[in-house]
Coordinates of C-alpha atoms in Angstrom, one line a residue:
X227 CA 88.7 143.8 133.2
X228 CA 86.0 142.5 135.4
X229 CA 87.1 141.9 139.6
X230 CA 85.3 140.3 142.0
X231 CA 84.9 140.2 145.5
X232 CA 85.7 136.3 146.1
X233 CA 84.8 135.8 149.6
X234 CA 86.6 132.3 149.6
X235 CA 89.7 134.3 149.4
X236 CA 88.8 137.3 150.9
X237 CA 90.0 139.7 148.5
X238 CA 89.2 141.2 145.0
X239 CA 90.4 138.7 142.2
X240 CA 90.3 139.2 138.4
X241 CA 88.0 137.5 137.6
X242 CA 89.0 134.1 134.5
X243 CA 86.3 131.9 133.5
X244 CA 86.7 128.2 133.2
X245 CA 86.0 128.0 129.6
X246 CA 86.9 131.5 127.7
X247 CA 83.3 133.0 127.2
X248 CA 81.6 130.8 128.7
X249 CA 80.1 130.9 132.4
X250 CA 78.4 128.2 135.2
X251 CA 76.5 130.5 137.5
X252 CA 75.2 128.4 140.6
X253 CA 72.8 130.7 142.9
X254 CA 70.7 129.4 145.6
X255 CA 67.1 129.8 145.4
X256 CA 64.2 130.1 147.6
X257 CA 62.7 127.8 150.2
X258 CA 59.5 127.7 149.4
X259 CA 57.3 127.7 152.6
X260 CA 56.8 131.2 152.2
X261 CA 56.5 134.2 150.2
X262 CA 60.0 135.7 149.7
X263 CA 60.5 138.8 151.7
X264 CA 62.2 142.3 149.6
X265 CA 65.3 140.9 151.7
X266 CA 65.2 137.8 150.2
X267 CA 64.9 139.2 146.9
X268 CA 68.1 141.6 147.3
X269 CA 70.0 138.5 146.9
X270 CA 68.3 138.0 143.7
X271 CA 68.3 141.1 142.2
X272 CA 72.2 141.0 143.0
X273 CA 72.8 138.0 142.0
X274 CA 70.5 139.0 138.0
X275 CA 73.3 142.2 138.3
X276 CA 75.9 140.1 137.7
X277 CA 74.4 138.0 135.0
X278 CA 73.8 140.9 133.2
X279 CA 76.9 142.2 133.6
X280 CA 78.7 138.9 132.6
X281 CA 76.2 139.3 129.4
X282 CA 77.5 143.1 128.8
X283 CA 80.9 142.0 128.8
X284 CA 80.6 139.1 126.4
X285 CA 80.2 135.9 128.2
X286 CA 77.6 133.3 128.1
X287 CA 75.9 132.4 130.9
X288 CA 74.8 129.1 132.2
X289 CA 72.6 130.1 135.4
X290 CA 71.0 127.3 137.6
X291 CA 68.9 128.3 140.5
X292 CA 67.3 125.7 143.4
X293 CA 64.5 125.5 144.3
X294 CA 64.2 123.9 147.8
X295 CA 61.0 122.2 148.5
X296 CA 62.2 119.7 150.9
X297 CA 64.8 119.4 153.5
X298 CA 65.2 122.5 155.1
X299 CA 64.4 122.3 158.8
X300 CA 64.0 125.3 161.0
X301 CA 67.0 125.0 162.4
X302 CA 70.5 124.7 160.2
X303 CA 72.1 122.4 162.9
X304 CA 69.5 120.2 161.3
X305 CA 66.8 120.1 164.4
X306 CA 63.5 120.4 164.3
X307 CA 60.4 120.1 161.9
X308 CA 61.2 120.5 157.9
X309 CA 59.9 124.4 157.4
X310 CA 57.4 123.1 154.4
X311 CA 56.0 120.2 156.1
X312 CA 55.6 123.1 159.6
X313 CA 54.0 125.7 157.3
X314 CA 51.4 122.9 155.8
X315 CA 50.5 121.9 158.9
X316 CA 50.0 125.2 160.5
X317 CA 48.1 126.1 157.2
X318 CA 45.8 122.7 156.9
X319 CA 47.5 123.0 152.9
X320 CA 49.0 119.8 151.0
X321 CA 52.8 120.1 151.3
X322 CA 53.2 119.7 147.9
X323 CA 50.5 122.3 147.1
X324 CA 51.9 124.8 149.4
X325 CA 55.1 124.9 148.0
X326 CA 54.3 125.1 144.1
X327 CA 52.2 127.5 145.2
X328 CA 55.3 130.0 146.7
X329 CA 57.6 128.5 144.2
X330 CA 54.5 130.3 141.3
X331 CA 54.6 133.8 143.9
X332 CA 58.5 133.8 144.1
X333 CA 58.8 133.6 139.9
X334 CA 55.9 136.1 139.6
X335 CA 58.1 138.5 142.0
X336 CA 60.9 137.8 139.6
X337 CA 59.0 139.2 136.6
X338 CA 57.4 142.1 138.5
X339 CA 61.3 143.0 139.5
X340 CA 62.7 142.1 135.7
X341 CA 65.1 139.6 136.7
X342 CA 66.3 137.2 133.8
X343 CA 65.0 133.8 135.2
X344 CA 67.4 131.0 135.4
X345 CA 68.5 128.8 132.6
X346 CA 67.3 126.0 134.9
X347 CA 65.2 125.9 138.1
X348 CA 65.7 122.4 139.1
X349 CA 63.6 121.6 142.4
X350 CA 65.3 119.3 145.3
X351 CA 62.0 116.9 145.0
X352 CA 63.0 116.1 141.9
X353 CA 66.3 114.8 142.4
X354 CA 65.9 112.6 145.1
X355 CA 68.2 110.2 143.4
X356 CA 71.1 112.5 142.4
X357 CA 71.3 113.1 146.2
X358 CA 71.4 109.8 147.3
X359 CA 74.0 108.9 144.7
X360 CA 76.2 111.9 146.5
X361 CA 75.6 110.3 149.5
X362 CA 76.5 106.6 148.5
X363 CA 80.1 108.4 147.2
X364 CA 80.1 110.2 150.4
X365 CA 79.7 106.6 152.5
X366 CA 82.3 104.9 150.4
X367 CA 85.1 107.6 150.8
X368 CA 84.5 107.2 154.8
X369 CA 83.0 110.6 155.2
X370 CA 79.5 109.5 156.7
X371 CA 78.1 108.1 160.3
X372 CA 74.6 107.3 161.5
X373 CA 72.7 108.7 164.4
X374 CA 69.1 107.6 165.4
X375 CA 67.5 110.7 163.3
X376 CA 70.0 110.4 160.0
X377 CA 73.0 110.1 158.3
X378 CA 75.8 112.8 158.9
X379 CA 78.7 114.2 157.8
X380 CA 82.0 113.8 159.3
X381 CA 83.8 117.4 159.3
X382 CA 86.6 116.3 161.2
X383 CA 87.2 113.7 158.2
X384 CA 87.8 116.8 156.2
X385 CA 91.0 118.8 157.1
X386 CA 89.8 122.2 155.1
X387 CA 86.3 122.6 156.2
X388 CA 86.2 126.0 157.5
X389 CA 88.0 127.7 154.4
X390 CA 85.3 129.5 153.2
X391 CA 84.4 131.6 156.6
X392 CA 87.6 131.7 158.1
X393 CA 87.0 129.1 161.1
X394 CA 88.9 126.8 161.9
X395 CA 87.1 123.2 163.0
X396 CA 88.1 123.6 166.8
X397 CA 86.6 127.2 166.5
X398 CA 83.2 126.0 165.2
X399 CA 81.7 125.6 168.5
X400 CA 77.8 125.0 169.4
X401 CA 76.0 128.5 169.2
X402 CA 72.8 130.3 167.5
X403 CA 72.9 128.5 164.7
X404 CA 74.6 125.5 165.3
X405 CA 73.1 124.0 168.7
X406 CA 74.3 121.0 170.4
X407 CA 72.9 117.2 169.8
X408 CA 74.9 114.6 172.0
X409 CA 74.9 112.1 168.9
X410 CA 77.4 113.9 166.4
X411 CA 80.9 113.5 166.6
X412 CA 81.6 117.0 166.0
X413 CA 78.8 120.2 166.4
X414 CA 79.4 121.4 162.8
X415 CA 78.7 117.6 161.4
X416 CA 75.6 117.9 158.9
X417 CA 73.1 115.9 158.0
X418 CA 73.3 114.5 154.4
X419 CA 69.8 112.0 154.8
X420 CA 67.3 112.5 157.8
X421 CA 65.1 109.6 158.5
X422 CA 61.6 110.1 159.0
X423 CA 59.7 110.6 162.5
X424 CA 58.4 107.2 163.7
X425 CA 55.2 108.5 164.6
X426 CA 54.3 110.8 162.4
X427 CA 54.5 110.4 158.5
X428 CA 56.0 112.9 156.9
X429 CA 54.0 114.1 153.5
X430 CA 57.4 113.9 151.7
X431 CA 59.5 111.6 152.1
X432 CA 61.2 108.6 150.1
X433 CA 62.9 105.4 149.9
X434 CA 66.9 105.0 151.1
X435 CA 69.3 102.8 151.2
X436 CA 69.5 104.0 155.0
X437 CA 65.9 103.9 155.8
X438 CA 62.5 106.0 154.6
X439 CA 63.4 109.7 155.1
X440 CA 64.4 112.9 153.1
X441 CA 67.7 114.5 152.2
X442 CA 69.6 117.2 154.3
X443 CA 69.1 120.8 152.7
X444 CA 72.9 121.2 151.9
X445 CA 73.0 118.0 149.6
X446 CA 70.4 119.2 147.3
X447 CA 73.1 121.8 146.2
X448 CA 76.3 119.9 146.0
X449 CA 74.1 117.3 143.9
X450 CA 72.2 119.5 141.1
X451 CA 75.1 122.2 140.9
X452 CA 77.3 118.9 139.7
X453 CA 74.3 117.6 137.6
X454 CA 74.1 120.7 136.2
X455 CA 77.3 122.2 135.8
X456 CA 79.6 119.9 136.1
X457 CA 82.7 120.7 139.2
X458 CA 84.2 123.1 139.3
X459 CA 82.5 125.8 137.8
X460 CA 83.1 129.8 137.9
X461 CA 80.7 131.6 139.9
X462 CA 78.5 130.8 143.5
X463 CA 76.3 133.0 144.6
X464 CA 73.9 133.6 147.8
X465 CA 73.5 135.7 150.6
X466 CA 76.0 136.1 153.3
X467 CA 73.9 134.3 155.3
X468 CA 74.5 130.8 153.9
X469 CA 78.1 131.7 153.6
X470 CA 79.6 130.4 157.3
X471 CA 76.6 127.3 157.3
X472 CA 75.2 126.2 154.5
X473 CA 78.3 126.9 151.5
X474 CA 81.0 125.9 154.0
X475 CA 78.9 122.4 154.1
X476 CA 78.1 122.2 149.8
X477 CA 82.3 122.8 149.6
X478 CA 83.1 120.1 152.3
X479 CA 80.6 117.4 150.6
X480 CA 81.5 118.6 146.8
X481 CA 85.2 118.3 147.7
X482 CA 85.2 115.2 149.6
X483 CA 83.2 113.4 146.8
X484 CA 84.9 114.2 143.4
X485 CA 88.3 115.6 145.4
X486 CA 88.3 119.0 143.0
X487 CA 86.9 122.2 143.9
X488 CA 83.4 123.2 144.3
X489 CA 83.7 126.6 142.3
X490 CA 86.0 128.9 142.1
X491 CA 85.0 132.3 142.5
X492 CA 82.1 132.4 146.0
X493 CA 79.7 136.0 146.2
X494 CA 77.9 136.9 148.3
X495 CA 75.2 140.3 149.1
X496 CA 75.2 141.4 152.4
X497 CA 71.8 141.9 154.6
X498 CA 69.0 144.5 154.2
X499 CA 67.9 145.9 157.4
X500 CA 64.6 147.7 158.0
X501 CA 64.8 150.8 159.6
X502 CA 68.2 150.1 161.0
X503 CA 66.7 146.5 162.3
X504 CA 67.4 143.0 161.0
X505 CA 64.4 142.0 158.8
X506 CA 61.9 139.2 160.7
X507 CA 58.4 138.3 161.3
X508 CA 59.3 138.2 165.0
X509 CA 60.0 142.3 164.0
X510 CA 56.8 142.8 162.2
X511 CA 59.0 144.1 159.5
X512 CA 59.6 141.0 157.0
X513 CA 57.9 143.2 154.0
X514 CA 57.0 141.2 150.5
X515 CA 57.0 142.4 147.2
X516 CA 53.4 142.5 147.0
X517 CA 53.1 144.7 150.2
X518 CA 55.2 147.0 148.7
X519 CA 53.0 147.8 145.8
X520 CA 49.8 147.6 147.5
X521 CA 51.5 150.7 149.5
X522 CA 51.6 152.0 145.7
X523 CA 54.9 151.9 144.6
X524 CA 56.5 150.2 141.6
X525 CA 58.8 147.2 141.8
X526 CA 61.2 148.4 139.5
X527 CA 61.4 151.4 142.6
X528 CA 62.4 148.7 144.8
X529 CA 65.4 147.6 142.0
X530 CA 66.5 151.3 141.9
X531 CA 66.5 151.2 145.7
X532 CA 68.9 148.2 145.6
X533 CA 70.7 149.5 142.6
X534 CA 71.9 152.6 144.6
X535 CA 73.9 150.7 147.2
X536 CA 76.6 148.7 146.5
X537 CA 76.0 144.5 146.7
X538 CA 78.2 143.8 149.7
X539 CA 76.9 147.2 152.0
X540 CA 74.4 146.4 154.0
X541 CA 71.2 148.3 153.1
X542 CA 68.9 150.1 155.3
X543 CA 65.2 149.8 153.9
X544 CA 62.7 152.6 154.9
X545 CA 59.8 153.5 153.0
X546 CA 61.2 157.1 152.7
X547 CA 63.8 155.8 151.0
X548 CA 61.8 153.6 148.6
X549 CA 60.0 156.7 148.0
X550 CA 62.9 158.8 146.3
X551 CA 63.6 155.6 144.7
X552 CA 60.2 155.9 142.9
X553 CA 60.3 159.7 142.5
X554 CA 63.7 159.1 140.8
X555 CA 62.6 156.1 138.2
X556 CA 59.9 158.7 137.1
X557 CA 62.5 161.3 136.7
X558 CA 64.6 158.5 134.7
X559 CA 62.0 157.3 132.5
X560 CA 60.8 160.9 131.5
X561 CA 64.4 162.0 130.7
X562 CA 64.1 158.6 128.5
X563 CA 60.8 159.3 126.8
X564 CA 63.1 162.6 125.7
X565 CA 65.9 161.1 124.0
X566 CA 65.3 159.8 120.7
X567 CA 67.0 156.3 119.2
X568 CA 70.3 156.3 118.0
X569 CA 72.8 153.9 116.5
X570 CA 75.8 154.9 118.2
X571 CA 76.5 155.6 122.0
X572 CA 79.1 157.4 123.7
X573 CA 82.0 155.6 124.4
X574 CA 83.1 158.4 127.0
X575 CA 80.1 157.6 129.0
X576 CA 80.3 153.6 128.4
X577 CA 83.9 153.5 129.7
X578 CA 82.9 155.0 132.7
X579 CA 80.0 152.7 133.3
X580 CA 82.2 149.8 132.7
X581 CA 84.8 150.8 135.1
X582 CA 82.3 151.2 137.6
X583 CA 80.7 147.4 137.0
X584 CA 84.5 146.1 136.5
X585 CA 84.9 147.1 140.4
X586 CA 83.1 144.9 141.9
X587 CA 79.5 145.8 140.1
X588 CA 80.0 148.9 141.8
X589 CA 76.6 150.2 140.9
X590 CA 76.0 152.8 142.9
X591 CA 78.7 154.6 140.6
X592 CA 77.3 153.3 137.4
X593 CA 74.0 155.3 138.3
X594 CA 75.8 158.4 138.8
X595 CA 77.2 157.9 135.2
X596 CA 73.9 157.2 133.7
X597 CA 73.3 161.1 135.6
X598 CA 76.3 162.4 134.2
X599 CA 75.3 161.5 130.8
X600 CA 71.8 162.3 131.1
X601 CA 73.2 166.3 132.2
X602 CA 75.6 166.3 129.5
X603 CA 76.3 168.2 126.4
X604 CA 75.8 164.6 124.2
X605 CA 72.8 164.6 121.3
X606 CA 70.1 163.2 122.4
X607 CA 70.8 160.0 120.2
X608 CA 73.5 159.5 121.3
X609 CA 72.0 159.8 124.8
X610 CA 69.6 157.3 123.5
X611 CA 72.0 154.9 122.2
X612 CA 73.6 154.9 125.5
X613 CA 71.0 154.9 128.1
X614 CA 69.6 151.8 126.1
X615 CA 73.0 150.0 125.9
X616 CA 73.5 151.2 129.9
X617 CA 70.0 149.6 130.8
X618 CA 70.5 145.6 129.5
X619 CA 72.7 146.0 133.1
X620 CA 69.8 148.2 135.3
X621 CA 67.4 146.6 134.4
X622 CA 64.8 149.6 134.5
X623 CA 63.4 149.1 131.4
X624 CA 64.5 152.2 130.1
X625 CA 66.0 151.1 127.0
X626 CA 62.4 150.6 125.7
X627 CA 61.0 153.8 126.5
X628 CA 63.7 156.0 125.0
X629 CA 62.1 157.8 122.3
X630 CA 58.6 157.0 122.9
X631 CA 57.0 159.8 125.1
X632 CA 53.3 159.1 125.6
X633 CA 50.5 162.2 124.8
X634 CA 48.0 162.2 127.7
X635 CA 44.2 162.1 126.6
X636 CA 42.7 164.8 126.3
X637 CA 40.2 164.6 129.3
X638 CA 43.4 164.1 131.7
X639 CA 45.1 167.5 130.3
X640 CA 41.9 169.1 131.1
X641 CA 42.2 168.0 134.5
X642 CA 46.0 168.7 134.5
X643 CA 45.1 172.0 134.0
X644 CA 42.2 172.8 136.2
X645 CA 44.7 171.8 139.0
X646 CA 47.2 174.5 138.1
X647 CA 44.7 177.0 138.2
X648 CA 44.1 175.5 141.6
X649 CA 47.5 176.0 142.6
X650 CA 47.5 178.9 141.4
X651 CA 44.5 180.2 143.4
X652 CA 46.2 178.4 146.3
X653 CA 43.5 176.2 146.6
X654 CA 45.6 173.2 147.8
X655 CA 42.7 171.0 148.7
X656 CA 41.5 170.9 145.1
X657 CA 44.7 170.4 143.9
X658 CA 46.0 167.5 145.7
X659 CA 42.0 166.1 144.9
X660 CA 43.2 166.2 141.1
X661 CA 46.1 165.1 141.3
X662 CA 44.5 161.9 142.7
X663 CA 42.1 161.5 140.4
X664 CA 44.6 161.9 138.0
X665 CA 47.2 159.2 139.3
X666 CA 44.4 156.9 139.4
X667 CA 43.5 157.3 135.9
X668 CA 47.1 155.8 135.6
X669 CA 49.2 159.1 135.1
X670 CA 51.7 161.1 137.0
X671 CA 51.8 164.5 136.9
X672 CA 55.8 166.3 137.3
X673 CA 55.1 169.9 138.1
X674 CA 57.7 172.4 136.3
X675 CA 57.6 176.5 136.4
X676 CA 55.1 178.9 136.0
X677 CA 52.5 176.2 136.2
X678 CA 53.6 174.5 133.4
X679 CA 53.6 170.4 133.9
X680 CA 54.2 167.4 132.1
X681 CA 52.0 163.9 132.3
X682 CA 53.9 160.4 132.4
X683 CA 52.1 157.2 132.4
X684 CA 52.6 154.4 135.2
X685 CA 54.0 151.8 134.7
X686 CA 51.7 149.1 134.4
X687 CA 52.4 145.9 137.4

């Protein structure tokens, strides 16, 4: 039976869907003033884990994922300049342009990492009104007050706001990421609307009942998950970053509004560091997805990296690491090319692989029962039928190569093999000449004994 860490409860909890099979997945997408950064994508790739492992077991899944192209300022104690309108300024780009254009790189980053996209990608801009409704509900139940810059929300007004991260109201004090302004009642108080600079006109912004503006970043949340999913429903997902800030704020408006919880079971991945540092651009170390392959490796390397530590560990990103990553996906998907399909997999091997995803998506052990199967005395259909079943969850598309090893042409054998007799004459010069020309030519070349060697293809990105 599947657990899950719920972090609103702090402890592991079987996990019971709403509606027998069938499962509302809420995950918060990107902000799209930027290309999304491999630490940004962790959450994702967690966060397409458990989808597939709701799949695996049975359920249906109903995923919505935001994307937020408007309303989030640079600073959550919602201060300072909204971080699309900053980045189209700094860039001379439309604000609009700038952020379907990192909303197109952020689903292209998605493919290249094989992440099931979401049922439905609804986009804050496009429901300006939903919010505002949210906010009219939030006005008539008391929970609002105006400033000179917006319309905020009233924590004190809601006696469980601090549930989520374990702080109570009085402990929520001004600090790094909630600063001070001398205008809200309470320093955790939120903005729900923010009226627009009088003079400066904003390239987004829209009509109110409270004046010309756009909405607060948290709203956009509370107001599509509803829309979308209806409240409650089962899972929330993001990364522990949002969980003190921005979910403590989506439960406090959700709740106050329609006076039922928000969702019932809260997830959350932990950070990946970067050479034992916090990933920034202040660090020099905020690598994207495309970086990562124009160093040459594959994408799905950078999924195997994430795969091998579990969601809620932190993760230390070198490129050392990525590298054994890659070296190991070649290793997987040449011991796939040498199984053959099968109809019926091992249900030794399966139980162990869902015992390790029932604890918690634990897949760090799940890999090391896709090794133990792989070494083991099993047919190699049987293999095949398993390593295929065991892939809808990695994601690696292993499944598809099981079976079908790939006969180099003939002109990269003879190359192959004019760089063992190099090695062989110790001429390591030549050698590792070849064995660029032949990994350009799209191949990679997995030396065995005796000078014997087999040729994979890459993986075409």
């Amino acid at each position: 039976m599947l657990k899950f860490w719920n972090s609103l409860h702090r402890k592991q909890e079987l996990f019971k869907p709403l509606h027998d099979q069938r499962v509302g997945l809420y995950t918060c997408g990107p902000t799209v003033y930027h290309p999304a950064t491999i630490g940004n994508l962790r959450s994702y790739l967690f966060e397409d884990v458990l989808k597939r492992v709701l799949i695996f077991f049975g359920y249906t899944v109903t995923h919505v994922m935001n994307i937020t192209d408007v309303g989030h300022l640079v600073s959550d104690a919602d201060e300072g300049e909204d971080k699309i309108e900053r980045e189209a300024k700094k860039s001379g780009k439309d604000a609009w342009a700038l952020a379907r254009e990192n909303e197109a790189l952020f689903l292209a980053d998605l493919k290249k990492l094989n992440i099931i996209p979401a049922n439905i990608l609804p986009r804050a801009t496009e429901h300006i009104q939903e919010q505002i409704d949210l906010i009219k509900i939030l006005e008539e139940k008391g929970y609002t007050y105006r400033t000179s810059d917006g319309i905020y929300f009233d924590t004190s007004k809601f006696p469980s706001y601090g549930r989520l991260s374990g702080q109570k109201l009085e402990e929520k004090k001004a600090g790094a990421r909630v600063a001070q302004n001398d205008e809200k009642k309470q320093a955790s108080d939120f903005a729900l609307w923010k009226f627009s600079p009088k003079k400066a006109k904003r390239q987004m912004e829209w009509e109110s009942p409270w004046g010309v503006g756009f909405p607060g970043w948290h709203i956009e949340c509370s107001a599509m998950s509803v829309n979308y999913l209806g409240q409650p429903f089962d899972i929330h997902c993001g990364g522990i970053d949002h969980l003190t800030v921005h979910h403590e704020n989506e439960i406090a408006q959700s709740e106050a509004a329609f006076e039922k919880p928000l969702a019932n079971y809260w997830m959350h991945n932990d950070f990946l560091l970067v050479d034992g540092k916090r990933m920034g651009k202040s660090e020099g170390n905020a690598y994207t997805l495309d970086e990562v392959i124009a160093k040459g490796f594959d994408p799905l390397a950078y999924r195997l990296f994430c795969l091998g530590a579990q969601y809620r560990s932190k993760l230390n990103f070198t490129w050392d690491g990525l590298e054994a990553a890659q070296h190991t996906l070649e290793k997987l998907r040449e011991e796939a090319r040498r199984l053959s399909d099968g109809v019926e997999p091992s249900e030794t091997f399966l139980s162990a692989f869902k015992s390790a995803l029932e604890d918690d998506l634990n897949s760090p052990v799940a890999l090391a029962v896709v090794w133990d199967l792989l070494k083991s005395d099993e047919s190699a259909s049987v293999k095949g039928a398993t390593l295929s079943y065991m892939d809808t969850v990695l994601g690696l598309g292993l499944g598809e190569l099981v079976g079908k090893r790939v006969q180099a042409p003939a002109n990269i054998v003879l190359l192959a093999k004019e760089r063992a007799s190099a090695r062989e004459a110790k001429d390591w010069k030549r050698a590792d000449a070849l064995r660029v020309e032949i990994e350009r030519a799209g191949w990679n070349i997995e030396d065995k004994n005796r000078g014997e060697f087999d040729l994979v293809p890459k993986r075409k990105i």
